[in-house]
Amino acid sequence: LHGAKPEAAEKIKRTFSHARRRKIDDLFETNKPSPGEIATMNMKIIETVRKMASDGYLRFDKIDPQLAVEDEFEEKLERMAMPGGSD
């Protein structure tokens, strides 16, 4: 939440119970991570969400159809990154 915009942080906090939110607010005030730590945690979140999606725990097409990524997307990216590759 440290790297999030205040509106986004508030939206996330609304999903927590009152007790959990109070605990998170206390931690938020006492722990001040560095920008590098915030960036590392953001990457860890992305990594975890991608793994959950690949393992089938998250279905982006069920959350929001615009978030769905076709199965061959990463292969297409790899081909495009190779010299002479296009698709």
Short mmCIF file of N, CA, C and O in Angstrom, two decimals:
data_model
loop_
_atom_site.label_atom_id
_atom_site.label_comp_id
_atom_site.label_asym_id
_atom_site.label_seq_id
_atom_site.Cartn_x
_atom_site.Cartn_y
_atom_site.Cartn_z
N LEU A 1 0.82 -1.21 0.00
CA LEU A 1 0.00 0.00 0.00
C LEU A 1 0.85 1.26 0.00
O LEU A 1 0.35 2.32 -0.37
N HIS A 2 2.11 1.16 0.39
CA HIS A 2 2.95 2.35 0.44
C HIS A 2 3.15 2.98 -0.94
O HIS A 2 3.22 4.18 -1.06
N GLY A 3 3.23 2.17 -1.97
CA GLY A 3 3.44 2.70 -3.31
C GLY A 3 2.15 3.03 -4.05
O GLY A 3 2.18 3.57 -5.15
N ALA A 4 1.01 2.70 -3.46
CA ALA A 4 -0.28 2.90 -4.12
C ALA A 4 -0.77 4.33 -3.95
O ALA A 4 -0.46 5.00 -2.97
N LYS A 5 -1.56 4.76 -4.92
CA LYS A 5 -2.21 6.07 -4.80
C LYS A 5 -3.21 5.99 -3.65
O LYS A 5 -3.76 4.91 -3.38
N PRO A 6 -3.46 7.10 -2.98
CA PRO A 6 -4.39 7.07 -1.83
C PRO A 6 -5.76 6.49 -2.17
O PRO A 6 -6.33 5.74 -1.36
N GLU A 7 -6.29 6.77 -3.36
CA GLU A 7 -7.60 6.24 -3.74
C GLU A 7 -7.55 4.72 -3.85
O GLU A 7 -8.47 4.02 -3.42
N ALA A 8 -6.49 4.21 -4.45
CA ALA A 8 -6.35 2.76 -4.62
C ALA A 8 -6.14 2.09 -3.26
O ALA A 8 -6.73 1.03 -3.00
N ALA A 9 -5.34 2.68 -2.40
CA ALA A 9 -5.11 2.12 -1.07
C ALA A 9 -6.42 2.07 -0.29
O ALA A 9 -6.71 1.07 0.38
N GLU A 10 -7.22 3.11 -0.38
CA GLU A 10 -8.49 3.14 0.32
C GLU A 10 -9.44 2.08 -0.21
O GLU A 10 -10.14 1.41 0.54
N LYS A 11 -9.44 1.89 -1.52
CA LYS A 11 -10.30 0.87 -2.14
C LYS A 11 -9.90 -0.52 -1.65
O LYS A 11 -10.76 -1.35 -1.35
N ILE A 12 -8.61 -0.77 -1.54
CA ILE A 12 -8.12 -2.06 -1.06
C ILE A 12 -8.49 -2.24 0.41
O ILE A 12 -8.96 -3.31 0.81
N LYS A 13 -8.29 -1.20 1.20
CA LYS A 13 -8.58 -1.30 2.64
C LYS A 13 -10.05 -1.57 2.92
O LYS A 13 -10.38 -2.19 3.92
N ARG A 14 -10.93 -1.12 2.05
CA ARG A 14 -12.37 -1.34 2.25
C ARG A 14 -12.73 -2.82 2.21
O ARG A 14 -13.78 -3.21 2.71
N THR A 15 -11.88 -3.65 1.63
CA THR A 15 -12.18 -5.08 1.57
C THR A 15 -11.85 -5.80 2.87
O THR A 15 -12.23 -6.94 3.04
N PHE A 16 -11.14 -5.14 3.79
CA PHE A 16 -10.73 -5.75 5.05
C PHE A 16 -11.75 -5.51 6.15
O PHE A 16 -12.48 -4.51 6.13
N SER A 17 -11.75 -6.40 7.14
CA SER A 17 -12.58 -6.18 8.33
C SER A 17 -12.02 -4.99 9.11
O SER A 17 -10.87 -4.56 8.89
N HIS A 18 -12.82 -4.47 10.02
CA HIS A 18 -12.39 -3.30 10.80
C HIS A 18 -11.12 -3.60 11.59
O HIS A 18 -10.18 -2.79 11.61
N ALA A 19 -11.06 -4.77 12.22
CA ALA A 19 -9.88 -5.12 13.02
C ALA A 19 -8.64 -5.26 12.15
O ALA A 19 -7.56 -4.77 12.49
N ARG A 20 -8.81 -5.92 11.01
CA ARG A 20 -7.66 -6.10 10.11
C ARG A 20 -7.20 -4.75 9.57
O ARG A 20 -6.01 -4.49 9.45
N ARG A 21 -8.15 -3.90 9.23
CA ARG A 21 -7.80 -2.58 8.70
C ARG A 21 -7.02 -1.77 9.75
O ARG A 21 -6.05 -1.09 9.42
N ARG A 22 -7.43 -1.82 11.02
CA ARG A 22 -6.73 -1.10 12.07
C ARG A 22 -5.30 -1.62 12.20
O ARG A 22 -4.35 -0.85 12.33
N LYS A 23 -5.13 -2.95 12.13
CA LYS A 23 -3.79 -3.54 12.22
C LYS A 23 -2.93 -3.10 11.03
O LYS A 23 -1.76 -2.76 11.20
N ILE A 24 -3.51 -3.09 9.84
CA ILE A 24 -2.78 -2.67 8.65
C ILE A 24 -2.40 -1.20 8.74
O ILE A 24 -1.28 -0.81 8.40
N ASP A 25 -3.32 -0.36 9.23
CA ASP A 25 -3.01 1.06 9.40
C ASP A 25 -1.87 1.27 10.38
O ASP A 25 -0.99 2.11 10.16
N ASP A 26 -1.84 0.48 11.48
CA ASP A 26 -0.74 0.58 12.44
C ASP A 26 0.58 0.19 11.79
O ASP A 26 1.60 0.86 11.97
N LEU A 27 0.58 -0.91 11.05
CA LEU A 27 1.79 -1.34 10.36
C LEU A 27 2.23 -0.32 9.30
O LEU A 27 3.42 -0.07 9.11
N PHE A 28 1.26 0.25 8.63
CA PHE A 28 1.54 1.24 7.59
C PHE A 28 2.29 2.44 8.18
O PHE A 28 3.20 2.98 7.56
N GLU A 29 1.90 2.84 9.38
CA GLU A 29 2.53 4.00 10.02
C GLU A 29 3.90 3.68 10.60
O GLU A 29 4.78 4.55 10.63
N THR A 30 4.12 2.45 11.06
CA THR A 30 5.39 2.12 11.70
C THR A 30 6.45 1.63 10.72
O THR A 30 7.64 1.76 10.99
N ASN A 31 6.05 1.06 9.61
CA ASN A 31 7.00 0.53 8.62
C ASN A 31 7.05 1.45 7.41
O ASN A 31 6.06 1.62 6.72
N LYS A 32 8.21 2.02 7.16
CA LYS A 32 8.40 2.90 6.01
C LYS A 32 9.43 2.27 5.08
O LYS A 32 10.63 2.44 5.26
N PRO A 33 8.98 1.51 4.08
CA PRO A 33 9.92 0.85 3.17
C PRO A 33 10.59 1.85 2.23
O PRO A 33 10.05 2.91 1.93
N SER A 34 11.74 1.46 1.75
CA SER A 34 12.46 2.28 0.76
C SER A 34 11.79 2.11 -0.61
O SER A 34 11.05 1.14 -0.82
N PRO A 35 12.06 3.01 -1.55
CA PRO A 35 11.51 2.85 -2.90
C PRO A 35 11.90 1.51 -3.54
O PRO A 35 11.10 0.90 -4.24
N GLY A 36 13.11 1.05 -3.26
CA GLY A 36 13.55 -0.25 -3.79
C GLY A 36 12.75 -1.40 -3.23
O GLY A 36 12.40 -2.35 -3.95
N GLU A 37 12.43 -1.34 -1.94
CA GLU A 37 11.62 -2.37 -1.31
C GLU A 37 10.20 -2.37 -1.88
O GLU A 37 9.62 -3.43 -2.10
N ILE A 38 9.67 -1.18 -2.13
CA ILE A 38 8.33 -1.08 -2.72
C ILE A 38 8.32 -1.69 -4.12
O ILE A 38 7.43 -2.47 -4.46
N ALA A 39 9.33 -1.38 -4.92
CA ALA A 39 9.42 -1.94 -6.27
C ALA A 39 9.56 -3.46 -6.23
O ALA A 39 8.92 -4.17 -7.02
N THR A 40 10.35 -3.96 -5.30
CA THR A 40 10.53 -5.41 -5.16
C THR A 40 9.21 -6.08 -4.80
O THR A 40 8.86 -7.13 -5.36
N MET A 41 8.46 -5.49 -3.89
CA MET A 41 7.18 -6.08 -3.49
C MET A 41 6.16 -6.02 -4.63
O MET A 41 5.39 -6.95 -4.82
N ASN A 42 6.18 -4.95 -5.41
CA ASN A 42 5.28 -4.88 -6.57
C ASN A 42 5.60 -5.99 -7.56
O ASN A 42 4.69 -6.63 -8.10
N MET A 43 6.88 -6.24 -7.79
CA MET A 43 7.26 -7.34 -8.69
C MET A 43 6.84 -8.69 -8.11
O MET A 43 6.40 -9.57 -8.85
N LYS A 44 6.96 -8.85 -6.80
CA LYS A 44 6.56 -10.10 -6.16
C LYS A 44 5.05 -10.32 -6.30
O LYS A 44 4.59 -11.44 -6.55
N ILE A 45 4.27 -9.25 -6.18
CA ILE A 45 2.82 -9.35 -6.36
C ILE A 45 2.50 -9.79 -7.78
O ILE A 45 1.68 -10.68 -8.01
N ILE A 46 3.15 -9.16 -8.76
CA ILE A 46 2.93 -9.52 -10.16
C ILE A 46 3.30 -10.98 -10.40
O ILE A 46 2.56 -11.73 -11.05
N GLU A 47 4.43 -11.39 -9.86
CA GLU A 47 4.88 -12.78 -10.01
C GLU A 47 3.86 -13.75 -9.40
O GLU A 47 3.51 -14.77 -10.02
N THR A 48 3.35 -13.43 -8.22
CA THR A 48 2.39 -14.29 -7.54
C THR A 48 1.08 -14.37 -8.32
O THR A 48 0.51 -15.47 -8.49
N VAL A 49 0.60 -13.24 -8.81
CA VAL A 49 -0.65 -13.23 -9.58
C VAL A 49 -0.48 -14.02 -10.87
O VAL A 49 -1.37 -14.79 -11.25
N ARG A 50 0.66 -13.87 -11.54
CA ARG A 50 0.89 -14.64 -12.77
C ARG A 50 0.91 -16.14 -12.49
O ARG A 50 0.37 -16.92 -13.25
N LYS A 51 1.54 -16.54 -11.37
CA LYS A 51 1.58 -17.95 -11.03
C LYS A 51 0.18 -18.46 -10.69
O LYS A 51 -0.21 -19.55 -11.12
N MET A 52 -0.58 -17.66 -9.95
CA MET A 52 -1.96 -18.05 -9.62
C MET A 52 -2.79 -18.21 -10.89
O MET A 52 -3.61 -19.13 -10.99
N ALA A 53 -2.57 -17.34 -11.86
CA ALA A 53 -3.31 -17.43 -13.12
C ALA A 53 -2.88 -18.67 -13.90
O ALA A 53 -3.73 -19.41 -14.42
N SER A 54 -1.58 -18.93 -13.96
CA SER A 54 -1.12 -20.10 -14.71
C SER A 54 -1.52 -21.41 -14.04
O SER A 54 -1.73 -22.42 -14.70
N ASP A 55 -1.65 -21.40 -12.70
CA ASP A 55 -2.08 -22.60 -11.97
C ASP A 55 -3.60 -22.77 -11.97
O ASP A 55 -4.11 -23.77 -11.47
N GLY A 56 -4.31 -21.77 -12.49
CA GLY A 56 -5.76 -21.87 -12.58
C GLY A 56 -6.52 -21.34 -11.36
O GLY A 56 -7.73 -21.46 -11.29
N TYR A 57 -5.81 -20.76 -10.40
CA TYR A 57 -6.48 -20.20 -9.22
C TYR A 57 -7.19 -18.90 -9.54
O TYR A 57 -8.17 -18.55 -8.90
N LEU A 58 -6.67 -18.16 -10.50
CA LEU A 58 -7.30 -16.92 -10.95
C LEU A 58 -7.71 -17.09 -12.40
O LEU A 58 -6.95 -17.63 -13.21
N ARG A 59 -8.89 -16.64 -12.73
CA ARG A 59 -9.38 -16.66 -14.10
C ARG A 59 -9.72 -15.24 -14.49
O ARG A 59 -10.75 -14.70 -14.10
N PHE A 60 -8.81 -14.60 -15.21
CA PHE A 60 -9.01 -13.20 -15.58
C PHE A 60 -10.26 -13.01 -16.43
O PHE A 60 -10.93 -12.00 -16.33
N ASP A 61 -10.58 -14.01 -17.25
CA ASP A 61 -11.77 -13.88 -18.08
C ASP A 61 -13.04 -13.87 -17.23
O ASP A 61 -14.05 -13.31 -17.65
N LYS A 62 -12.99 -14.42 -16.03
CA LYS A 62 -14.15 -14.39 -15.13
C LYS A 62 -14.20 -13.08 -14.34
O LYS A 62 -15.28 -12.63 -13.97
N ILE A 63 -13.03 -12.49 -14.07
CA ILE A 63 -12.96 -11.22 -13.32
C ILE A 63 -13.36 -10.07 -14.24
O ILE A 63 -14.24 -9.27 -13.91
N ASP A 64 -12.70 -9.99 -15.37
CA ASP A 64 -12.96 -8.95 -16.36
C ASP A 64 -12.46 -9.47 -17.70
O ASP A 64 -11.25 -9.66 -17.87
N PRO A 65 -13.34 -9.71 -18.66
CA PRO A 65 -12.92 -10.27 -19.94
C PRO A 65 -11.80 -9.49 -20.63
O PRO A 65 -11.00 -10.06 -21.36
N GLN A 66 -11.70 -8.20 -20.37
CA GLN A 66 -10.63 -7.40 -20.99
C GLN A 66 -9.26 -7.74 -20.41
O GLN A 66 -8.24 -7.43 -21.00
N LEU A 67 -9.23 -8.38 -19.25
CA LEU A 67 -7.96 -8.76 -18.62
C LEU A 67 -7.43 -10.09 -19.14
O LEU A 67 -6.29 -10.43 -18.89
N ALA A 68 -8.25 -10.84 -19.82
CA ALA A 68 -7.85 -12.16 -20.30
C ALA A 68 -6.72 -12.04 -21.31
O ALA A 68 -6.72 -11.18 -22.19
N VAL A 69 -5.73 -12.91 -21.14
CA VAL A 69 -4.58 -12.97 -22.04
C VAL A 69 -4.59 -14.34 -22.68
O VAL A 69 -4.67 -15.35 -21.98
N GLU A 70 -4.50 -14.37 -23.99
CA GLU A 70 -4.53 -15.66 -24.69
C GLU A 70 -3.33 -16.52 -24.29
O GLU A 70 -2.29 -16.01 -23.89
N ASP A 71 -3.49 -17.83 -24.36
CA ASP A 71 -2.48 -18.77 -23.91
C ASP A 71 -1.14 -18.61 -24.63
O ASP A 71 -0.09 -18.80 -24.04
N GLU A 72 -1.18 -18.27 -25.90
CA GLU A 72 0.05 -18.19 -26.68
C GLU A 72 0.72 -16.82 -26.61
O GLU A 72 1.66 -16.54 -27.34
N PHE A 73 0.27 -15.95 -25.75
CA PHE A 73 0.75 -14.57 -25.70
C PHE A 73 2.26 -14.50 -25.45
O PHE A 73 2.97 -13.78 -26.14
N GLU A 74 2.75 -15.25 -24.47
CA GLU A 74 4.18 -15.19 -24.16
C GLU A 74 5.04 -15.74 -25.29
O GLU A 74 6.11 -15.22 -25.57
N GLU A 75 4.56 -16.77 -25.97
CA GLU A 75 5.30 -17.31 -27.10
C GLU A 75 5.39 -16.26 -28.22
O GLU A 75 6.43 -16.11 -28.86
N LYS A 76 4.30 -15.52 -28.43
CA LYS A 76 4.32 -14.46 -29.44
C LYS A 76 5.31 -13.37 -29.06
O LYS A 76 6.04 -12.85 -29.91
N LEU A 77 5.36 -13.03 -27.79
CA LEU A 77 6.32 -12.02 -27.34
C LEU A 77 7.75 -12.48 -27.56
O LEU A 77 8.60 -11.71 -28.00
N GLU A 78 8.02 -13.75 -27.27
CA GLU A 78 9.36 -14.29 -27.48
C GLU A 78 9.74 -14.27 -28.95
O GLU A 78 10.87 -13.93 -29.31
N ARG A 79 8.80 -14.64 -29.83
CA ARG A 79 9.09 -14.62 -31.26
C ARG A 79 9.36 -13.21 -31.76
O ARG A 79 10.22 -12.99 -32.60
N MET A 80 8.63 -12.24 -31.22
CA MET A 80 8.81 -10.85 -31.64
C MET A 80 10.15 -10.31 -31.16
O MET A 80 10.76 -9.48 -31.83
N ALA A 81 10.63 -10.81 -30.03
CA ALA A 81 11.91 -10.33 -29.48
C ALA A 81 13.09 -10.90 -30.24
O ALA A 81 14.17 -10.33 -30.21
N MET A 82 12.89 -12.00 -30.95
CA MET A 82 13.97 -12.62 -31.70
C MET A 82 14.16 -11.87 -33.01
O MET A 82 13.19 -11.41 -33.63
N PRO A 83 15.42 -11.72 -33.45
CA PRO A 83 15.65 -11.06 -34.75
C PRO A 83 14.93 -11.80 -35.87
O PRO A 83 14.98 -13.02 -35.97
N GLY A 84 14.19 -11.06 -36.66
CA GLY A 84 13.46 -11.63 -37.78
C GLY A 84 12.14 -12.25 -37.40
O GLY A 84 11.40 -12.71 -38.25
N GLY A 85 11.81 -12.25 -36.10
CA GLY A 85 10.55 -12.84 -35.66
C GLY A 85 9.41 -11.84 -35.75
O GLY A 85 9.57 -10.68 -35.42
N SER A 86 8.28 -12.28 -36.25
CA SER A 86 7.11 -11.42 -36.27
C SER A 86 5.87 -12.28 -36.28
O SER A 86 5.91 -13.44 -36.66
N ASP A 87 4.76 -11.67 -35.85
CA ASP A 87 3.50 -12.42 -35.81
C ASP A 87 2.34 -11.50 -35.82
O ASP A 87 2.33 -10.42 -35.42
#
